[in-house]
Coordinates of C-alpha atoms and ligand atoms in Angstrom, one line a residue:
M30 CA 225.7 172.4 119.6
N31 CA 228.9 173.8 117.4
D32 CA 228.4 172.8 114.0
N33 CA 225.6 170.8 111.8
Y34 CA 227.2 168.9 108.6
D35 CA 225.3 166.3 105.8
V36 CA 227.8 163.1 107.2
I37 CA 230.5 163.1 109.2
V38 CA 232.8 160.3 108.8
I39 CA 234.8 158.9 111.6
G40 CA 238.2 157.8 110.7
A41 CA 240.7 159.2 108.0
G42 CA 242.2 155.8 106.4
A43 CA 241.9 154.9 102.5
A44 CA 237.9 154.3 103.3
G45 CA 237.0 156.8 105.4
L46 CA 239.2 159.3 102.4
M47 CA 237.1 157.7 99.7
C48 CA 233.9 158.1 101.0
S49 CA 234.7 161.7 101.9
I50 CA 235.4 163.0 98.6
E51 CA 232.5 160.4 96.8
A52 CA 229.9 162.3 99.1
G53 CA 231.6 166.2 99.0
K54 CA 231.3 165.3 95.1
R55 CA 227.4 165.2 95.9
G56 CA 227.7 168.2 96.9
K57 CA 227.6 167.3 101.0
K58 CA 228.6 169.0 103.9
V59 CA 231.6 166.9 105.1
W60 CA 233.3 165.9 108.0
L61 CA 236.0 163.7 108.3
V62 CA 237.3 163.1 111.8
E63 CA 240.6 161.7 112.9
H64 CA 241.4 161.1 116.2
S65 CA 245.5 160.8 115.5
S66 CA 247.9 163.2 115.0
K67 CA 248.5 161.4 111.1
I68 CA 245.9 160.6 108.2
A69 CA 245.8 157.7 106.3
E70 CA 249.1 156.2 108.3
K71 CA 248.4 153.4 106.8
I72 CA 248.3 153.6 103.6
R73 CA 251.8 154.8 104.7
I74 CA 253.4 152.5 105.8
S75 CA 251.5 150.3 103.3
G76 CA 253.9 147.8 100.8
G77 CA 257.2 148.7 102.7
G78 CA 255.8 152.8 102.1
R79 CA 255.0 152.5 98.3
C80 CA 251.7 151.1 99.2
N81 CA 250.2 147.9 97.3
F82 CA 247.2 150.0 96.7
T83 CA 245.2 147.6 94.4
N84 CA 244.7 143.9 92.2
L85 CA 244.9 144.2 88.8
Y86 CA 242.9 140.7 89.5
S87 CA 241.1 141.4 93.0
N88 CA 237.4 139.6 92.4
P89 CA 236.0 138.6 95.2
S90 CA 237.6 135.1 95.5
N91 CA 240.2 137.0 97.0
F92 CA 238.2 137.8 100.0
L93 CA 237.2 135.9 103.5
S94 CA 233.9 136.5 105.0
D95 CA 230.3 134.6 106.4
N96 CA 228.6 135.9 103.4
E97 CA 230.8 135.7 100.4
H98 CA 228.6 137.3 98.5
F99 CA 228.7 140.8 100.0
C100 CA 231.4 142.4 98.1
K101 CA 229.8 141.6 95.1
S102 CA 228.0 144.3 95.0
A103 CA 230.6 147.5 96.1
F104 CA 233.3 145.6 93.9
A105 CA 231.2 146.1 90.5
K106 CA 230.3 149.6 90.8
Y107 CA 234.2 151.0 91.5
T108 CA 236.6 147.9 90.3
Q109 CA 240.1 148.6 90.5
N110 CA 240.2 150.3 86.7
D111 CA 238.4 152.9 88.3
F112 CA 241.1 153.8 91.3
I113 CA 244.4 152.9 88.4
H114 CA 242.0 155.6 86.8
L115 CA 242.4 158.0 89.6
I116 CA 245.9 157.5 90.5
K117 CA 246.4 158.1 86.9
K118 CA 244.5 161.3 86.9
H119 CA 247.7 162.2 88.8
D120 CA 250.0 161.2 87.6
I121 CA 251.4 159.3 89.7
Q122 CA 253.6 156.2 88.7
F123 CA 252.9 152.8 89.4
H124 CA 254.4 149.8 88.7
E125 CA 252.8 146.0 88.7
K126 CA 255.2 143.8 91.2
K127 CA 253.8 140.7 90.4
L128 CA 250.0 138.3 90.8
G129 CA 248.4 141.6 89.9
Q130 CA 249.8 143.7 92.8
L131 CA 249.9 147.4 91.9
F132 CA 252.7 149.6 93.7
C133 CA 253.7 153.3 93.8
T134 CA 256.8 152.9 91.9
T135 CA 258.0 156.4 94.4
S136 CA 256.3 156.7 97.7
A137 CA 253.1 156.1 99.1
K138 CA 252.6 159.5 100.0
E139 CA 251.5 159.8 96.9
I140 CA 248.0 158.3 97.1
I141 CA 248.0 160.3 100.7
N142 CA 248.6 164.0 99.1
M143 CA 245.8 162.6 95.7
L144 CA 243.3 161.8 98.3
I145 CA 243.8 164.8 100.6
A146 CA 243.5 166.6 97.5
E147 CA 240.8 165.6 95.5
C148 CA 238.9 165.5 99.3
L149 CA 240.2 169.5 99.3
E150 CA 238.7 170.0 96.2
Q151 CA 235.0 169.3 97.8
N152 CA 235.5 171.1 100.5
V153 CA 236.0 168.3 103.0
K154 CA 237.2 169.7 106.5
I155 CA 239.3 167.1 107.9
D156 CA 240.4 167.3 111.4
T157 CA 243.2 165.1 113.5
E158 CA 243.2 164.9 117.1
V159 CA 239.4 164.9 117.7
K160 CA 238.5 162.4 120.3
I161 CA 235.7 161.3 120.2
S162 CA 233.4 160.2 124.0
N163 CA 230.1 159.3 122.7
L164 CA 228.1 158.8 120.5
S165 CA 224.0 159.3 120.2
K166 CA 220.7 158.5 117.5
N167 CA 218.0 161.1 118.1
E168 CA 215.2 160.9 115.6
T169 CA 217.0 162.0 112.2
R170 CA 220.4 162.7 113.6
Y171 CA 223.3 161.4 114.8
T172 CA 225.2 163.5 117.5
I173 CA 228.8 163.0 118.4
N174 CA 231.1 164.8 121.4
T175 CA 234.2 165.5 121.3
S176 CA 236.8 167.0 121.9
K177 CA 236.7 169.9 119.7
G178 CA 233.1 170.0 120.6
N179 CA 229.6 168.7 119.7
F180 CA 228.3 168.4 116.9
N181 CA 225.9 166.1 114.2
S182 CA 225.3 164.3 111.4
K183 CA 222.2 163.3 109.0
A184 CA 224.3 160.6 108.3
L185 CA 227.1 159.2 109.7
V186 CA 229.9 157.1 108.4
I187 CA 232.1 154.5 110.5
A188 CA 235.7 154.0 108.9
T189 CA 237.9 153.3 111.3
G190 CA 239.3 150.1 110.7
G191 CA 240.3 146.7 112.2
L192 CA 242.8 146.3 115.3
S193 CA 246.2 145.3 113.5
I194 CA 249.0 147.8 114.4
P195 CA 247.4 149.8 117.6
K196 CA 250.3 152.0 117.9
I197 CA 249.8 153.6 114.2
G198 CA 246.2 154.6 115.5
A199 CA 244.2 151.4 115.4
T200 CA 241.1 151.3 118.2
D201 CA 238.2 149.1 118.3
F202 CA 235.6 152.1 117.9
G203 CA 234.0 150.9 114.6
Y204 CA 233.2 147.8 116.8
K205 CA 232.0 149.3 119.9
I206 CA 229.7 151.8 117.9
A207 CA 228.4 148.6 116.1
K208 CA 227.3 146.9 120.0
Q209 CA 225.6 149.8 121.0
F210 CA 223.8 150.0 118.1
N211 CA 223.6 145.3 118.6
L212 CA 225.5 145.0 116.2
E213 CA 226.6 141.3 116.4
I214 CA 230.8 140.7 115.7
N215 CA 232.0 137.6 113.9
D216 CA 235.2 136.9 115.2
L217 CA 238.5 138.7 115.4
S218 CA 241.8 138.1 115.1
P219 CA 245.0 139.5 113.7
A220 CA 245.5 137.9 109.9
L221 CA 248.0 138.6 107.4
V222 CA 250.3 137.8 110.1
P223 CA 253.3 135.4 110.7
L224 CA 253.3 132.3 112.8
T225 CA 255.5 131.3 115.6
F226 CA 256.6 128.1 117.3
Q227 CA 257.8 127.6 120.1
E228 CA 261.1 125.4 121.7
K229 CA 261.9 122.4 119.6
E230 CA 260.9 124.5 115.9
L231 CA 261.5 127.2 117.1
E232 CA 265.0 126.0 116.8
F233 CA 265.3 125.0 113.2
C234 CA 263.0 128.3 112.7
K235 CA 266.1 130.7 115.0
S236 CA 269.2 128.6 113.0
L237 CA 267.7 130.0 109.4
A238 CA 265.8 133.4 110.0
G239 CA 266.7 134.8 107.2
V240 CA 266.9 132.5 104.7
S241 CA 264.0 132.1 102.8
V242 CA 262.3 129.7 99.5
N243 CA 259.0 129.7 97.4
A244 CA 256.6 127.2 99.9
S245 CA 253.5 126.1 98.8
V246 CA 251.7 125.9 102.6
N247 CA 248.0 124.2 102.7
V248 CA 245.5 124.4 105.2
N249 CA 242.2 122.5 104.6
K250 CA 242.9 122.6 100.8
T251 CA 243.5 126.2 100.6
V252 CA 246.7 126.3 98.9
F253 CA 248.7 129.5 98.5
D254 CA 252.2 129.4 96.3
E255 CA 253.9 132.1 96.7
G256 CA 257.6 132.7 99.0
L257 CA 258.7 131.7 102.8
I258 CA 261.0 132.7 105.2
F259 CA 262.3 131.7 108.8
T260 CA 262.3 134.1 111.5
H261 CA 263.9 134.4 115.1
R262 CA 260.0 133.8 115.8
G263 CA 258.8 130.7 113.5
I264 CA 257.9 131.3 109.8
S265 CA 256.6 134.4 108.0
G266 CA 256.6 135.8 104.2
P267 CA 253.8 136.1 101.4
S268 CA 252.5 132.0 101.9
I269 CA 252.6 132.5 105.6
L270 CA 250.7 135.2 105.5
Q271 CA 248.5 134.1 103.6
I272 CA 247.8 131.5 105.1
S273 CA 247.2 132.5 108.6
S274 CA 243.9 134.1 107.5
Y275 CA 243.0 130.2 107.1
W276 CA 244.9 128.2 110.0
K277 CA 243.2 128.1 113.1
Q278 CA 245.0 127.8 116.5
G279 CA 245.8 124.1 117.1
K280 CA 245.5 123.3 113.6
P281 CA 248.3 122.1 111.0
I282 CA 249.4 123.7 108.4
S283 CA 251.3 121.5 105.6
I284 CA 254.8 123.3 103.3
N285 CA 256.4 121.9 100.7
L286 CA 259.4 123.4 100.5
L287 CA 260.4 122.3 97.2
P288 CA 256.7 122.8 95.3
N289 CA 258.0 121.4 91.9
V290 CA 260.1 118.3 92.5
D291 CA 259.2 115.0 93.9
L292 CA 262.1 115.2 95.8
G293 CA 261.3 110.8 96.8
K294 CA 262.1 110.0 93.2
T295 CA 264.5 112.8 92.8
L296 CA 266.8 111.1 95.6
Q297 CA 266.0 107.5 94.2
Q298 CA 267.3 109.0 91.0
R299 CA 269.9 110.8 92.5
R300 CA 271.7 106.9 94.7
V301 CA 272.2 105.8 91.5
D302 CA 273.8 108.7 89.1
T303 CA 276.0 110.4 92.6
P304 CA 275.9 107.6 95.1
K305 CA 279.3 109.6 96.5
Q306 CA 277.7 112.9 97.4
N307 CA 276.8 113.2 101.1
L308 CA 273.0 114.0 101.2
S309 CA 273.3 117.5 102.0
N310 CA 275.4 117.8 99.4
V311 CA 272.5 116.9 97.2
L312 CA 270.2 119.0 99.2
S313 CA 271.2 121.7 98.6
D314 CA 270.9 121.2 94.5
Y315 CA 267.4 122.3 95.1
L316 CA 267.7 124.7 98.7
P317 CA 269.6 127.1 100.3
N318 CA 272.9 125.8 101.4
K319 CA 272.1 126.4 105.4
L320 CA 268.7 125.2 105.1
A321 CA 269.5 121.4 103.4
S322 CA 272.2 121.2 106.1
A323 CA 269.5 122.3 108.8
I324 CA 267.3 119.7 107.8
C325 CA 270.1 117.0 107.6
K326 CA 270.4 118.1 111.4
K327 CA 267.0 117.9 112.7
L328 CA 266.3 114.6 110.4
S329 CA 269.8 113.1 111.8
I330 CA 271.2 112.7 108.5
N331 CA 274.8 112.6 107.6
N332 CA 275.0 109.7 104.8
K333 CA 276.5 109.8 101.2
I334 CA 273.3 109.1 99.5
G335 CA 274.9 106.1 97.8
E336 CA 274.3 104.2 101.5
A337 CA 271.6 105.8 102.4
S338 CA 268.6 102.7 102.4
N339 CA 264.6 103.7 101.7
G340 CA 263.6 105.1 104.6
T341 CA 266.7 107.3 105.2
L342 CA 265.6 109.0 102.1
K343 CA 261.8 108.9 102.8
K344 CA 262.3 111.1 105.9
M345 CA 264.3 113.4 104.0
S346 CA 261.7 113.8 100.9
D347 CA 258.6 113.9 103.2
F348 CA 259.8 116.4 105.6
V349 CA 260.9 118.4 102.4
N350 CA 258.3 118.1 100.0
S351 CA 255.5 117.6 102.7
W352 CA 256.5 119.0 107.0
T353 CA 254.0 120.1 108.7
V354 CA 253.6 122.5 111.6
F355 CA 251.5 123.0 114.6
P356 CA 252.4 126.8 114.7
T357 CA 252.0 127.9 118.9
G358 CA 250.6 131.5 117.8
T359 CA 250.8 134.1 116.0
E360 CA 252.5 137.3 116.2
G361 CA 249.5 139.7 117.0
Y362 CA 248.3 142.8 115.7
K363 CA 251.6 144.4 116.1
T364 CA 252.7 142.7 113.5
A365 CA 249.5 142.1 111.9
E366 CA 247.8 143.6 108.1
V367 CA 244.5 142.7 108.5
T368 CA 241.4 141.8 111.1
L369 CA 240.2 138.9 110.4
G370 CA 235.9 139.0 111.3
G371 CA 234.4 141.7 112.2
I372 CA 231.0 143.8 111.7
N373 CA 228.8 141.0 110.5
T374 CA 227.3 142.0 106.6
K375 CA 224.4 140.6 107.2
A376 CA 222.9 143.9 109.0
I377 CA 224.2 145.9 106.5
S378 CA 223.1 146.5 103.1
S379 CA 225.5 144.9 100.2
S380 CA 224.5 147.9 97.8
T381 CA 225.2 150.9 100.3
M382 CA 226.9 150.1 103.1
E383 CA 224.6 151.8 105.2
C384 CA 223.1 149.9 108.7
I385 CA 219.6 147.8 108.2
D386 CA 217.8 149.4 110.7
H387 CA 220.0 152.5 111.8
P388 CA 219.4 154.5 108.8
G389 CA 222.0 157.0 107.6
L390 CA 224.3 154.9 109.5
F391 CA 227.0 153.3 107.3
F392 CA 230.3 150.8 108.4
V393 CA 233.1 150.8 105.7
G394 CA 236.6 149.5 105.3
E395 CA 238.0 146.5 107.7
V396 CA 236.2 148.0 110.2
L397 CA 233.0 144.9 108.2
D398 CA 233.7 141.4 108.1
V399 CA 235.5 141.6 104.6
T400 CA 239.1 140.8 104.7
G401 CA 241.2 140.8 102.0
H402 CA 244.0 138.1 100.9
L403 CA 247.6 139.9 100.5
G404 CA 247.9 141.9 96.9
G405 CA 246.3 145.2 97.2
H406 CA 242.5 142.9 97.7
N407 CA 242.1 144.9 101.6
F408 CA 242.7 148.8 99.9
Q409 CA 240.5 148.1 97.1
W410 CA 237.7 147.2 99.8
A411 CA 239.0 150.4 101.3
W412 CA 237.9 152.1 98.3
S413 CA 235.1 150.1 97.0
S414 CA 233.2 150.3 99.8
G415 CA 234.0 153.9 100.8
F416 CA 232.9 154.7 97.4
V417 CA 229.6 153.6 97.5
A418 CA 229.3 154.6 100.6
G419 CA 229.7 157.9 99.2
Q420 CA 227.4 158.1 97.1
N421 CA 224.8 157.1 99.5
V422 CA 225.2 158.9 102.2
Ligands
FAD524 C1 251.9 147.0 107.4 C2 250.8 147.3 107.0 C3 250.9 146.9 105.2 C4 249.7 147.0 104.3 N1 249.9 146.6 103.6 C5 248.4 146.8 102.3 C6 249.4 146.9 100.9 O1 249.9 147.0 100.5 N2 247.8 146.5 100.2 C7 246.7 146.1 100.9 O2 246.0 146.4 100.2 N3 246.3 146.7 102.5 C8 247.7 146.8 102.8 N4 247.3 146.8 104.4 C9 245.6 146.2 104.9 C10 244.8 147.9 105.0 O3 245.9 149.1 105.4 C11 244.4 147.9 105.2 O4 243.2 146.3 105.2 C12 243.4 149.8 105.3 O5 244.5 150.2 105.7 C13 242.2 148.7 105.9 O6 241.3 150.8 106.2 P1 240.4 151.2 106.6 O7 239.7 152.6 105.8 O8 239.2 150.6 106.6 O9 241.1 151.7 107.5 P2 242.0 152.3 108.0 O10 243.2 152.7 107.4 O11 243.3 152.0 108.9 O12 241.8 153.4 109.0 C14 241.2 153.6 110.1 C15 241.7 155.4 110.9 O13 241.1 155.6 111.1 C16 241.1 155.8 112.7 N5 240.6 155.9 113.6 C17 240.6 154.9 115.0 N6 239.4 155.0 115.6 C18 239.3 156.5 115.5 C19 238.6 157.0 116.8 N7 238.0 156.6 117.6 N8 237.8 157.9 116.8 C20 238.8 158.8 115.3 N9 239.3 158.0 114.4 C21 239.4 156.7 114.7 C22 242.7 155.7 112.5 O14 243.5 156.9 113.3 C23 242.8 155.3 110.8 O15 243.5 156.4 110.6 C24 248.6 147.2 105.4 C25 248.7 146.9 106.8 C26 249.7 147.0 107.5 C27 249.5 147.6 108.9

């Protein structure tokens, strides 16, 4: 045996770093272990390099989980204001972009540097490129066999995140450990992810790649009103990423491309007011030109509005105000921001993140079945769950 620790934390992402800092503050001897060559890669690439590190309005309703109450205790113990306080202590400049989303003004690297500095202050030992081959438990301690030797600790924290973006380090390690300890795993799927189409719908989207609108998207009465962008593979943008967490394969999504306009009524009025105008030009008063022409082409409409029948106007307004699409899939884990589902929280204490049947074993962050909406909520979950585990290891 090479060395003993009070706490070994596996996974140096947002949750693992926060947990290590808090455990270190309590005088624990902590080893934070990362298998990649760099730590906190998701923080670095998040928010377009500026990390949307929390949300002013983050609350349990921003999360999907089998147990919607599970996240409440951790959020009450460590709030967005607590993280903002930490950011301010390190003089990191930030701003609200929209909808309470807080971003670094300069770079996400400032957050990584802050977390490293906090770890160093608490004497947390951080090692990268540590490959773990086996994990076991005896009466009182957990042992890991690694490429750097065998180590044991009283508390073991699994902070290895979800499956998204394998090329920067994501693995299924956390789920494997959960299975080893007989914990249930709720279905996993890529979420906060662009949606893809085949054939007909794809032709339409491809011709519009890069065009964006504000849209209202709806799955089973869950609605998001945010940007939508057409892509070469389908549709993306904040509203689509959000709804991807609720969409199920084979089910439709209803999209209102013009949420603030009742196009049916508007077209009836325009038929009286501007009868000589081509319908495509009328539509481009409300939507980007390219989208207006693509819709007319798709619906085979090229009349002047004064000559258009009620049926034609209805066809157009139905399409614009309630375009029903059946995505064929998602872009998958290579672009998804998070993994929906995860370790079933019924086996975990919501106030400590400790496994109820395995004292000393903790799970934090995205590996658990707690998935946030877009907008800084996922990092807030990583900070809050990491914090409470750090208080209890
Ligand atoms: C492109 C992108 C942008 C995002 N932007 C935002 C945003 O702006 N705001 C927001 O709130 N959320 C954002 N997210 C989501 C957010 O990054 C995650 O929810 C959050 O990082 C989860 O934290 P975590 O600590 O649980 O896991 P991670 O941050 O994924 O950390 C897990 C760590 O464990 C390591 N690991 C994995 N397997 C092993 C192993 N076998 N041994 C040792 N180490 C291992 C990984 O390399 C990684 O360092 C974004 C995600 C992506 C992919």
